[in-house]
Short mmCIF file of C-alpha atoms and ligand atoms in Angstrom, two decimals:
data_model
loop_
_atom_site.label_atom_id
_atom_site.label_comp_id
_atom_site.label_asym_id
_atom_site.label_seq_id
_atom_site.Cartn_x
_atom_site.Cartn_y
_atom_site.Cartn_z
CA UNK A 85 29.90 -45.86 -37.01
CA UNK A 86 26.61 -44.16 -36.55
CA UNK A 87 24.10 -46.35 -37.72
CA UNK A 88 20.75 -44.63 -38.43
CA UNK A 89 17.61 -46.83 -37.73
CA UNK A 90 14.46 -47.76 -39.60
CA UNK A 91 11.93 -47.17 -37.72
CA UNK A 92 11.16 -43.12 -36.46
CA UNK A 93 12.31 -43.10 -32.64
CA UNK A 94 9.33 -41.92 -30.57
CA UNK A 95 9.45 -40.63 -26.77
CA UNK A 96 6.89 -44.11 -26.18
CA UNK A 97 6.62 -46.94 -28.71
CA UNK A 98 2.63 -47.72 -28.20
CA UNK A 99 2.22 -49.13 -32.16
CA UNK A 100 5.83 -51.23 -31.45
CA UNK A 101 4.20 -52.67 -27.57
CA UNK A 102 0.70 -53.31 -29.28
CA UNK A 103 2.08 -54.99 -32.22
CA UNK A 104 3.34 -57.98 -29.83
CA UNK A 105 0.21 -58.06 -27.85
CA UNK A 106 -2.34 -57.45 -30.70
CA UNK A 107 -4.45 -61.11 -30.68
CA UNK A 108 -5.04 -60.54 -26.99
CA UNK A 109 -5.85 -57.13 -26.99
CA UNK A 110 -8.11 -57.43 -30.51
CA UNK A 111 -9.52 -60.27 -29.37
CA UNK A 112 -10.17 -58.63 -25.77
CA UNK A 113 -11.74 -55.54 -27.08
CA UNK A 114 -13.94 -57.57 -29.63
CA UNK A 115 -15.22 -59.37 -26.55
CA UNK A 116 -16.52 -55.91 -25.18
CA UNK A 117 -18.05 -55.08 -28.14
CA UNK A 118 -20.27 -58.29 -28.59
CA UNK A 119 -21.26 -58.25 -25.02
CA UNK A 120 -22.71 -54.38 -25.60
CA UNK A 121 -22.08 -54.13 -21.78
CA UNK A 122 -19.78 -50.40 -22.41
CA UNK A 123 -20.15 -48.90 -18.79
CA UNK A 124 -19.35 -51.13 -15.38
CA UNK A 125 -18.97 -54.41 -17.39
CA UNK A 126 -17.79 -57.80 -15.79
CA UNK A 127 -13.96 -56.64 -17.18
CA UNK A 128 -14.16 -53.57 -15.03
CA UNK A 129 -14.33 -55.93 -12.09
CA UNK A 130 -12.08 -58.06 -13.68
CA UNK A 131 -9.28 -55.56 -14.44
CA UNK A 132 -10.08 -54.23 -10.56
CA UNK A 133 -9.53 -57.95 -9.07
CA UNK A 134 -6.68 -58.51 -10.89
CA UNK A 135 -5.13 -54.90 -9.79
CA UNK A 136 -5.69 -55.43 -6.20
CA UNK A 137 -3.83 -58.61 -6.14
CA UNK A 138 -1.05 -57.29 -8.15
CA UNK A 139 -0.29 -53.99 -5.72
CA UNK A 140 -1.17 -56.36 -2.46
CA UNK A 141 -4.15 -53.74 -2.13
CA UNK A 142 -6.92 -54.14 -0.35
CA UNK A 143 -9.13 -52.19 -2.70
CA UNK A 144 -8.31 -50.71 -6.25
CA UNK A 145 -11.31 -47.99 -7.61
CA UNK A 146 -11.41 -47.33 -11.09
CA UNK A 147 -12.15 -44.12 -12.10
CA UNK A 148 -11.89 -42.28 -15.79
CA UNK A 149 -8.92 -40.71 -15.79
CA UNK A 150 -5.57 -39.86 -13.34
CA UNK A 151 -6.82 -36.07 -12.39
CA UNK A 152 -10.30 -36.95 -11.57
CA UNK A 153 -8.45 -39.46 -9.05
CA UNK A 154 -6.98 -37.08 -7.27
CA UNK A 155 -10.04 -35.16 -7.00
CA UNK A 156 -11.93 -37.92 -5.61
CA UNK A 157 -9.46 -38.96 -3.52
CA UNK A 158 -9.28 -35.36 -1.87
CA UNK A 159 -13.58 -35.21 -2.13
CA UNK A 160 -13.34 -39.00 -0.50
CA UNK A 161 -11.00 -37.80 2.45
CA UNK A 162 -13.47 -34.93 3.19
CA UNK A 163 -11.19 -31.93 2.70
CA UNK A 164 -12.62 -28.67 2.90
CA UNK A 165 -12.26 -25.22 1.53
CA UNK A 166 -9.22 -23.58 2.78
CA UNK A 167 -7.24 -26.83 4.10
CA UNK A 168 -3.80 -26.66 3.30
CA UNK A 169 -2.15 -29.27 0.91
CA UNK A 170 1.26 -29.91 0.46
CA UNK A 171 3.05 -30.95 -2.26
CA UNK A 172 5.80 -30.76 -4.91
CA UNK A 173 6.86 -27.85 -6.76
CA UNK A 174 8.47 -30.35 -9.95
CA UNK A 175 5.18 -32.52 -11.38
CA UNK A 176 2.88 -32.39 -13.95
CA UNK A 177 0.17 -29.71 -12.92
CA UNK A 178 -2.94 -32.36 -12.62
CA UNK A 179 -1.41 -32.80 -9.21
CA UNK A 180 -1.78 -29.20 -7.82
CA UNK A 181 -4.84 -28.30 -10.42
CA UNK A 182 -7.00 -30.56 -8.37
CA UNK A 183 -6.03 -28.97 -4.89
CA UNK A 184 -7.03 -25.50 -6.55
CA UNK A 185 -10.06 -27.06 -8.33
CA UNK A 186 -11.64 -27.81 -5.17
CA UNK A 187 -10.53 -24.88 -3.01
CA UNK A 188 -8.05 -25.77 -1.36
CA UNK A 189 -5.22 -24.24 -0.31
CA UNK A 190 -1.84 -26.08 -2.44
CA UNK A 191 1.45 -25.19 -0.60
CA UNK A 192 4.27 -25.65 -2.93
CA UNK A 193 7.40 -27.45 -1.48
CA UNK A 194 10.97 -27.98 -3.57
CA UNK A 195 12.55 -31.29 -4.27
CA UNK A 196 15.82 -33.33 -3.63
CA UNK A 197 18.18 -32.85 -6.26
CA UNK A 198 19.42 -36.19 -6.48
CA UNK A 199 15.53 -38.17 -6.74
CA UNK A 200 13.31 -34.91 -8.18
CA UNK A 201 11.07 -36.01 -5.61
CA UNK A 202 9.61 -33.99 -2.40
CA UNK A 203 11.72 -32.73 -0.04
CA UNK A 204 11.13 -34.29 3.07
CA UNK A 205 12.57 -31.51 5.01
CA UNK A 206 10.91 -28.91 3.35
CA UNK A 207 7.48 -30.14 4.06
CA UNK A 208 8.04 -30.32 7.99
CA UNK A 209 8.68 -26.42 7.48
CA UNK A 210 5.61 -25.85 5.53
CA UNK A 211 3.46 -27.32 7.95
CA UNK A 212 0.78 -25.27 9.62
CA UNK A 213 -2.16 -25.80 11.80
CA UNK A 214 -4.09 -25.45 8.45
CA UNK A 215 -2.31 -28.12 6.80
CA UNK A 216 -5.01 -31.46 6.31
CA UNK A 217 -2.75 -33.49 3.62
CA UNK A 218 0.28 -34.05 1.84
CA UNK A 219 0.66 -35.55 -1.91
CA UNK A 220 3.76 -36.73 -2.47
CA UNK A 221 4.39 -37.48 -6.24
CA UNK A 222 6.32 -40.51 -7.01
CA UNK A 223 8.03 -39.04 -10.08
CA UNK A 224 9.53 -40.15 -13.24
CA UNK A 225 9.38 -43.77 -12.10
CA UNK A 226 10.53 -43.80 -9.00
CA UNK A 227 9.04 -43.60 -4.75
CA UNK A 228 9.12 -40.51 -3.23
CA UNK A 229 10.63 -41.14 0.48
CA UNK A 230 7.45 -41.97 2.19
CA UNK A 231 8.41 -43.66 5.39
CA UNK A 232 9.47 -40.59 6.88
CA UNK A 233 6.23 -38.79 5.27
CA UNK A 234 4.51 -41.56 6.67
CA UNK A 235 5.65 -40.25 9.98
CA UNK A 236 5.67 -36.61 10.16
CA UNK A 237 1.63 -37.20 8.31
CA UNK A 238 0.94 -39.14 12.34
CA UNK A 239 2.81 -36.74 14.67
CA UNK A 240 0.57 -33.87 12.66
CA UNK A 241 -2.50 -35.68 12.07
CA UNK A 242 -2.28 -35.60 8.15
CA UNK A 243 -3.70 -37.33 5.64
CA UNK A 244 -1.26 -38.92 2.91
CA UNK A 245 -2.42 -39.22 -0.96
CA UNK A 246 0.02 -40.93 -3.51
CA UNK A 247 0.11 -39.93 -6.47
CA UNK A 248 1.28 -42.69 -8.31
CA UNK A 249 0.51 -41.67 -11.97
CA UNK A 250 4.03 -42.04 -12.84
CA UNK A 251 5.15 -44.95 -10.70
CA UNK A 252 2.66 -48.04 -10.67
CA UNK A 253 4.57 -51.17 -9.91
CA UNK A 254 7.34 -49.59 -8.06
CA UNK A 255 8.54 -50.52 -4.69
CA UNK A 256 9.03 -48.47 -1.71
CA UNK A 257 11.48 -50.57 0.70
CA UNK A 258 10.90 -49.61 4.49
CA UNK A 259 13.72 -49.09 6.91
CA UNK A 260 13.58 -52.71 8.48
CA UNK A 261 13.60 -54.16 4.17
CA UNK A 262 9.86 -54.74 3.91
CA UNK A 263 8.51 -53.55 0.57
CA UNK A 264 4.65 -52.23 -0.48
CA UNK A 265 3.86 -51.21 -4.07
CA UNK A 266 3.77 -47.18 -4.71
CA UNK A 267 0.28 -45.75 -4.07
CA UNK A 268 -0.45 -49.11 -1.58
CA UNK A 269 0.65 -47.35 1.42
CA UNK A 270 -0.66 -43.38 2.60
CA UNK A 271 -4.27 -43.24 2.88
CA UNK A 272 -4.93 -43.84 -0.82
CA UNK A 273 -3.10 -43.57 -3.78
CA UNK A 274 -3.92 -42.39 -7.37
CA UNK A 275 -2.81 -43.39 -10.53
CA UNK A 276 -3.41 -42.54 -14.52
CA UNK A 277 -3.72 -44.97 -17.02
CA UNK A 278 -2.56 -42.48 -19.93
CA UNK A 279 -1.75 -44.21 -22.88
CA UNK A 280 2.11 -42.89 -22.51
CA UNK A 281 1.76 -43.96 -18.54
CA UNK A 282 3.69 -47.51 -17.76
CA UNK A 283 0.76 -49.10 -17.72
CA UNK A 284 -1.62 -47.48 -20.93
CA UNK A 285 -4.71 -47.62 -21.90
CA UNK A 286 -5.85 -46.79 -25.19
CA UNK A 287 -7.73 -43.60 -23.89
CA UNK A 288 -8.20 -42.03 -20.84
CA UNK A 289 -8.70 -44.19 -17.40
CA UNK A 290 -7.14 -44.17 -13.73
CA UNK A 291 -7.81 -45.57 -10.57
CA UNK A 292 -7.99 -44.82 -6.52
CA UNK A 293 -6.07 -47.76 -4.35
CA UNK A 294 -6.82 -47.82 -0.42
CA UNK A 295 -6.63 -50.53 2.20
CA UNK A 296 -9.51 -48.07 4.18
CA UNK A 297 -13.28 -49.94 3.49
CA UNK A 298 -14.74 -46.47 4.56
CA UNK A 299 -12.77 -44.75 1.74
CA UNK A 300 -12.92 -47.19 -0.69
CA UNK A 301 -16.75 -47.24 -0.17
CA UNK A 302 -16.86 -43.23 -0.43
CA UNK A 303 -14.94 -43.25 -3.04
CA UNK A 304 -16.83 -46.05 -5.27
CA UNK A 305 -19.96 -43.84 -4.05
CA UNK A 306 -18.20 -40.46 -5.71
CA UNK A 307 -17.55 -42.04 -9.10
CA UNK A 308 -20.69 -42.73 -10.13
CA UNK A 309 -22.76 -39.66 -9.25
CA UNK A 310 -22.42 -39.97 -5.08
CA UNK A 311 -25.26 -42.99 -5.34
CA UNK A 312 -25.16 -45.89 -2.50
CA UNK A 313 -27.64 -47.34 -4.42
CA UNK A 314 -28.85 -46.63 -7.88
CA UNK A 315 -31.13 -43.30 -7.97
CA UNK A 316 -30.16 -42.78 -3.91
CA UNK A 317 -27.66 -39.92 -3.77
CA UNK A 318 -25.81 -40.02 -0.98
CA UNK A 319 -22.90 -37.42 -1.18
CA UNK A 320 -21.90 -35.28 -3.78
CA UNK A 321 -20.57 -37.31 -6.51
CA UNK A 322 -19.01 -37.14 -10.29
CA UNK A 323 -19.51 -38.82 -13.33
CA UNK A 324 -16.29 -40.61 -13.69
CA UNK A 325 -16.25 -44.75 -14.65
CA UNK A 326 -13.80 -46.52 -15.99
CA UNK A 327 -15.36 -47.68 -19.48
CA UNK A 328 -15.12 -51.71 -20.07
CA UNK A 329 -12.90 -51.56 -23.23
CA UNK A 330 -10.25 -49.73 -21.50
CA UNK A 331 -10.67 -52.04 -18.92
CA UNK A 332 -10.53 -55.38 -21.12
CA UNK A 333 -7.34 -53.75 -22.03
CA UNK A 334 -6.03 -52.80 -19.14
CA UNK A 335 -6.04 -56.62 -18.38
CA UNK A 336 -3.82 -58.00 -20.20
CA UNK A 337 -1.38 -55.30 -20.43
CA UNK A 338 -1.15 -55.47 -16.61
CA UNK A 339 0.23 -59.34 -17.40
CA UNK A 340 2.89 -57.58 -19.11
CA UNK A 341 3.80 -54.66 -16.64
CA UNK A 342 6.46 -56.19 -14.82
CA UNK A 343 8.41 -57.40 -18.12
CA UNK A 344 7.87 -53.65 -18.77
CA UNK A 345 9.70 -52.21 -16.03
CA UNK A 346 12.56 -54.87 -16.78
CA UNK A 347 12.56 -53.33 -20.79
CA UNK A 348 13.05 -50.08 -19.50
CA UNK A 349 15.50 -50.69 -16.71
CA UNK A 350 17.57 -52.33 -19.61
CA UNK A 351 17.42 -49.06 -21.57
CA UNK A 352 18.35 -47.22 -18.42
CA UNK A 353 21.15 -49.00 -17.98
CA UNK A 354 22.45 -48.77 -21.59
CA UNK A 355 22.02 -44.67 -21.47
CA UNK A 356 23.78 -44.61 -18.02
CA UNK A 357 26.83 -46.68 -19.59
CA UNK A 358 26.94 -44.87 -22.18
CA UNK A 359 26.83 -41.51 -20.20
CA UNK A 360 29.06 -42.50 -17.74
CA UNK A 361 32.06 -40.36 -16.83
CA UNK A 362 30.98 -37.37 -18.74
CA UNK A 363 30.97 -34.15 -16.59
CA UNK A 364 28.51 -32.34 -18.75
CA UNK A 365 25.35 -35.03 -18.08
CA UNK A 366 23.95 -36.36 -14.88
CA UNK A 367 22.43 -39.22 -14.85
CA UNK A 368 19.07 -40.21 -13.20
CA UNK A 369 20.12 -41.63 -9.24
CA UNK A 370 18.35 -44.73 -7.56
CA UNK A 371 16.88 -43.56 -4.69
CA UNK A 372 17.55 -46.53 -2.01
CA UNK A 373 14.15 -46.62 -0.94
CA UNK A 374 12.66 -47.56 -4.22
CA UNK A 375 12.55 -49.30 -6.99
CA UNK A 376 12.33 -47.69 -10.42
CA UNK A 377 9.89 -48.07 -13.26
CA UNK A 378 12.06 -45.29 -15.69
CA UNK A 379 8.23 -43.68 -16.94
CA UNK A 380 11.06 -41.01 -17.63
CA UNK A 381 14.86 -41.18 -18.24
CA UNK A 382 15.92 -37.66 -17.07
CA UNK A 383 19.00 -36.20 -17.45
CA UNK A 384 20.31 -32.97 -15.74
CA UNK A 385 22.92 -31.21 -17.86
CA UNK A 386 25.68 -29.25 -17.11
CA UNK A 387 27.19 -26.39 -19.24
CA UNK A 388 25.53 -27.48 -22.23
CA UNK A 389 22.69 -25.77 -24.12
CA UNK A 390 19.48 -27.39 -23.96
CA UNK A 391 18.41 -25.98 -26.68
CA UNK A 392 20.47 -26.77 -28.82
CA UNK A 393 21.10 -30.26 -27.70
CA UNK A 394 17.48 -30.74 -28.43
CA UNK A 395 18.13 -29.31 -31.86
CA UNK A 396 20.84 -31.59 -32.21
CA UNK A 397 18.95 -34.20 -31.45
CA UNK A 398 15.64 -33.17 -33.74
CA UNK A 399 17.93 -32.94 -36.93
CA UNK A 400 18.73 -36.57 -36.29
CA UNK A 401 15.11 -37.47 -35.50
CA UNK A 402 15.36 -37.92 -32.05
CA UNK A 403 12.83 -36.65 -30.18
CA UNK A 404 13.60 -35.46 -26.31
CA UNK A 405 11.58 -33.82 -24.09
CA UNK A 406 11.31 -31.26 -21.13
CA UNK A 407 9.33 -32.28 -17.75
CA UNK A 408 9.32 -29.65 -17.05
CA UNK A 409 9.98 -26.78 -18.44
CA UNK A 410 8.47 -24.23 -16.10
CA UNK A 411 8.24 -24.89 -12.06
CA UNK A 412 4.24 -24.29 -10.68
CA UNK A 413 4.96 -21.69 -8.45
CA UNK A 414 5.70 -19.04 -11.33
CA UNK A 415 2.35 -20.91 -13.06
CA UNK A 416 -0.17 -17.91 -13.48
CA UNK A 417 -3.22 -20.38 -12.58
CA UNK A 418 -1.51 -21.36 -9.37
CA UNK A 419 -1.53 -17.72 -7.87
CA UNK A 420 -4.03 -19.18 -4.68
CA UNK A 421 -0.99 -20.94 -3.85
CA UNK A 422 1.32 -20.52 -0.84
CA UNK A 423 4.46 -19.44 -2.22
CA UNK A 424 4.76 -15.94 -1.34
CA UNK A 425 8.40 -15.04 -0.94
CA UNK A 426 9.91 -18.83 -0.98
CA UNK A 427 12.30 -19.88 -2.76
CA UNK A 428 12.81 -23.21 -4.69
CA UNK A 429 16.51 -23.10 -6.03
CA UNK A 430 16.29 -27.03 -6.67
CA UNK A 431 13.17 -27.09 -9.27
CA UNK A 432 14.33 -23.70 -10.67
CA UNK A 433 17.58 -25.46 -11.59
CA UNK A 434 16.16 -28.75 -12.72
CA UNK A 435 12.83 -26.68 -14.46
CA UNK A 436 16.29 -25.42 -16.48
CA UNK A 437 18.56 -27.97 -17.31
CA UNK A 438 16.89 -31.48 -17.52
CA UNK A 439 16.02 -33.61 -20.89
CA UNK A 440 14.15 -36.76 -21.36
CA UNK A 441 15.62 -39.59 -23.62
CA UNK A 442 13.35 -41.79 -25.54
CA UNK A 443 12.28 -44.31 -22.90
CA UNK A 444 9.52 -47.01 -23.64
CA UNK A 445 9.63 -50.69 -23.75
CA UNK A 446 10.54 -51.44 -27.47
CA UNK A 447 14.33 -49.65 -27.43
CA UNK A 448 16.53 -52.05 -28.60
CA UNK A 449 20.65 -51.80 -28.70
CA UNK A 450 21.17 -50.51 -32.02
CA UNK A 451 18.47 -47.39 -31.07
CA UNK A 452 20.01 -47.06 -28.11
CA UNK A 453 23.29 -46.22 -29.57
CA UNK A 454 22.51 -44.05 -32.30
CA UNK A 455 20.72 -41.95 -29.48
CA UNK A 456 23.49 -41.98 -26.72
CA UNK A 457 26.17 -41.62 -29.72
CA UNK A 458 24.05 -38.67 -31.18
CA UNK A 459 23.60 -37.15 -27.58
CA UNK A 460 27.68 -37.32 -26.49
CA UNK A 461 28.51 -35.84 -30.11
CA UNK A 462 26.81 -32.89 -28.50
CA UNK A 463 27.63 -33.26 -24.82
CA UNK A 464 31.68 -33.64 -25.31
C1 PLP B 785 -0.37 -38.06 -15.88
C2 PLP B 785 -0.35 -37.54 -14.51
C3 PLP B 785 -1.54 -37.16 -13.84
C4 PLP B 785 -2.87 -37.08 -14.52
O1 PLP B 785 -3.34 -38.19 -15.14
P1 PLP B 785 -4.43 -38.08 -16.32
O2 PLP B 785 -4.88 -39.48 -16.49
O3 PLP B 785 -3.75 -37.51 -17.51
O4 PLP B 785 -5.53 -37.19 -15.84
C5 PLP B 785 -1.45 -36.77 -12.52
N1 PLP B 785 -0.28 -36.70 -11.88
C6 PLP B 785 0.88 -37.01 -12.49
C7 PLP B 785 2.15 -36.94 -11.72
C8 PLP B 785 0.88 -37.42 -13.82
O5 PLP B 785 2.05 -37.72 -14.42
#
C-alpha cells in the first residue's frame, strides 16, 4: 500500500537538516552578529583551518561563491586570452561560463556513459599546442578519473583545475589504493558552497584548495581586490570574500558532512534496490576510483517518457529534476567554443533521458518508498 507522507518531498531538505542543527547554527550566527566583525572575521579563518585539515589540504581559500572560484583559479594560474581549456560537455554552465568570461578558449569534450564524467580519451584527442588546462568536473557526487588526467596534464604540460562543486568529501583512490579528497589533488580545486551543494551555506560562498604556496598566495591576493598588503595592489584582483556568517556556518555543518554522505548513500541504496532488475531505468554506477557523495541520484531511462514520468511524479508531489536538460555545445552563449563539427552522442543521449530523484540527507524509508513505488508504477 502506497502510503502518502506528511511532509511535501523536496529535491533537498535544508528546513528538515537545519531543524537538527538549529542551537549550533543560531547560536553560531548570533556570535557573528555581536562581534560586528561581517567581512574576514576570526570564523573565516576558523572555517578555513578546519577545511584544510578535513581535505588533507595544504591550503583552502575562501572565496564568495563556486563560479568566482573558478575564475580565480584560472586568473591565479595566469591563463591568457586564447589558451585552450578543456572540459566536459555534461555540467552545470558556471564551469565553461568562466573559461568564456575571461577569454579563453573552452573546448568541449563528451563523457563516459557509465560515470557522466569526462572522457578521458576524448580529451587526449582534443589536445592542441594551444591547450594550457583541463577542468575536469567531478559530477553528481562522484571523482572524475583523474589519475590518468593527472598524467596526460605532465606529458603535455597542462595545468589541472577541479571542479569540485558537486563532490566535496569524495575520494579519488589511486591505482596503487592511496586515496586524496576531490579538488586536493590537480593544481587547485574549486568548490561552491550553494545552499543545495553537500555542504550549504545559507547564501552564496565557495572556496579555492591548493597544496601550491605560490597559488594559494595569488589567489588570497585576487580575492580581495589583487592587494599584498592593504591599499598595495599587486595584480588584478576581484571583490570576492567569504562573509563571516556563512562562514560561522559553514563550521559546524562541515562536523556533519561525513554523516551526510552516509544519509545519502543510504537513500542511494534504497532507490537502487528498489530499481533493481527493471530494464526501463538505469541506475547511477560507482565508478571504482571514487567514492560517492550522491549531490545527485541520476537515473538514465530507457523507453519511457520523461515527460510524463515527471508528470507522474508532480501529480503525486514528487518533485524530479533534469541536469541537464540541454548539452553546452548547442548553448547559444557558448558559440566561442571549439565544437565545430564534433559530435557528443554520450551527453546528447544522457542531456535526453536522465531524471533526478529527491536526494538530501533527511529521506527516510517510508519517503523513500512512496517515491520508488510512485516511480516503477510508471516505469513497468
Ligand atoms: C554549483 C556549481 C558551480 C557554481 O557554484 P556557485 O556557487 O553557484 O557559483 C560550478 N560548477 C558546478 C559543477 C556546480 O555544480
Amino acid at each position: 500500500m502506497m502510503v502518502k507522507v506528511s511532509r511535501n518531498i523536496q529535491m533537498v531538505d535544508l528546513v528538515g537538516q537545519y531543524e537538527k542543527i538549529k542551537t549550533e547554527i543560531d547560536s553560531a550566527i548570533q556570535e557573528i552578529i555581536l562581534s560586528a566583525r561581517f567581512i574576514n572575521g576570526p570564523a573565516v579563518k576558523e572555517f578555513q583551518s578546519d577545511l584544510e585539515k578535513y581535505l588533507g589540504v595544504k591550503h583552502v581559500i575562501p572565496c564568495a561563491n563556486g563560479t568566482d572560484a573558478l575564475q580565480i583559479a584560472m586568473m591565479a594560474l595566469g591563463l591568457q586570452r586564447g589558451d585552450e581549456i578543456i572540459t566536459s560537455n555534461f555540467t552545470f554552465a558556471a564551469t565553461i561560463e568562466t573559461i568564456a568570461f575571461l577569454g579563453l578558449v573552452p573546448v568541449i569534450v563528451d563523457v563516459d556513459t557509465d560515470t557522466f564524467n569526462i572522457d578521458v580519451k576524448e580529451i587526449e584527442k582534443a589536445i592542441t599546442s594551444k591547450t594550457k588546462a583541463i577542468v575536469p568536473v567531478h559530477l553528481f557526487g562522484q571523482c572524475a578519473d583523474i589519475e590518468p588526467i593527472l598524467a596526460l596534464a605532465k606529458k603535455n604540460n597542462l595545468f589541472v583545475i577541479e571542479d569540485t562543486a558537486q563532490a566535496i568529501g569524495a575520494d579519488y583512490i589511486f591505482s596503487d589504493g592511496k586515496k586524496k579528497k576531490a579538488g586536493t589533488i590537480g593544481n587547485i580545486g574549486t568548490t561552491s558552497f550553494f545552499p543545495s551543494k553537500n555542504l550549504g551555506a545559507y547564501g552564496d560562498a565557495g572556496a579555492l584548495f591548493t597544496n601550491d604556496d605560490e597559488l594559494a598566495k595569488k589567489c588570497r591576493m585576487i580575492v580581495n581586490h589583487g592587494q599584498s598588503t592593504q591599499y598595495f595592489y599587486e595584480m588584478l584582483g576581484v571583490n570576492s570574500r567569504l562573509d563571516s556568517i556563512q562562514a560561522a556556518i559553514l563550521k559546524v555543518k562541515l562536523k556533519y558532512l561525513d554523516g551526510y554522505a552516509l544519509s545519502r548513500n543510504k537513500a542511494a541504496t534504497f532507490y537502487d534496490k528498489a530499481f533493481a532488475g527493471n530494464k526501463n531505468i538505469k541506475t547511477p554506477s560507482r565508478s571504482k576510483n571514487s567514492s560517492h557523495v550522491f549531490h545527485q541520484y541520476t537515473l538514465v531511462l530507457n523507453g519511457v517518457d520523461r515527460n510524463k514520468l515527471k508528470e507522474h511524479l508532480a501529480s503525486k508531489e514528487i518533485p524530479a529534476m533534469i541536469y541537464y536538460p540541454v548539452p553546452l555545445h548547442s548553448q547559444k552563449a557558448y558559440r566561442n567554443a571549439v565544437n565545430e563539427g564534433k559530435k557528443y552522442p554520450v551527453t546528447d543521449k544522457l542531456c535526453a533521458s536522465v531524471i533526478s530523484l529527491p536526494m538530501h540527507t533527511e529521506l527516510d524509508e517510508e519517503t523513500l518508498k512512496y517515491i520508488t513505488d510512485s516511480v516503477l508504477e510508471f516505469t513497468k
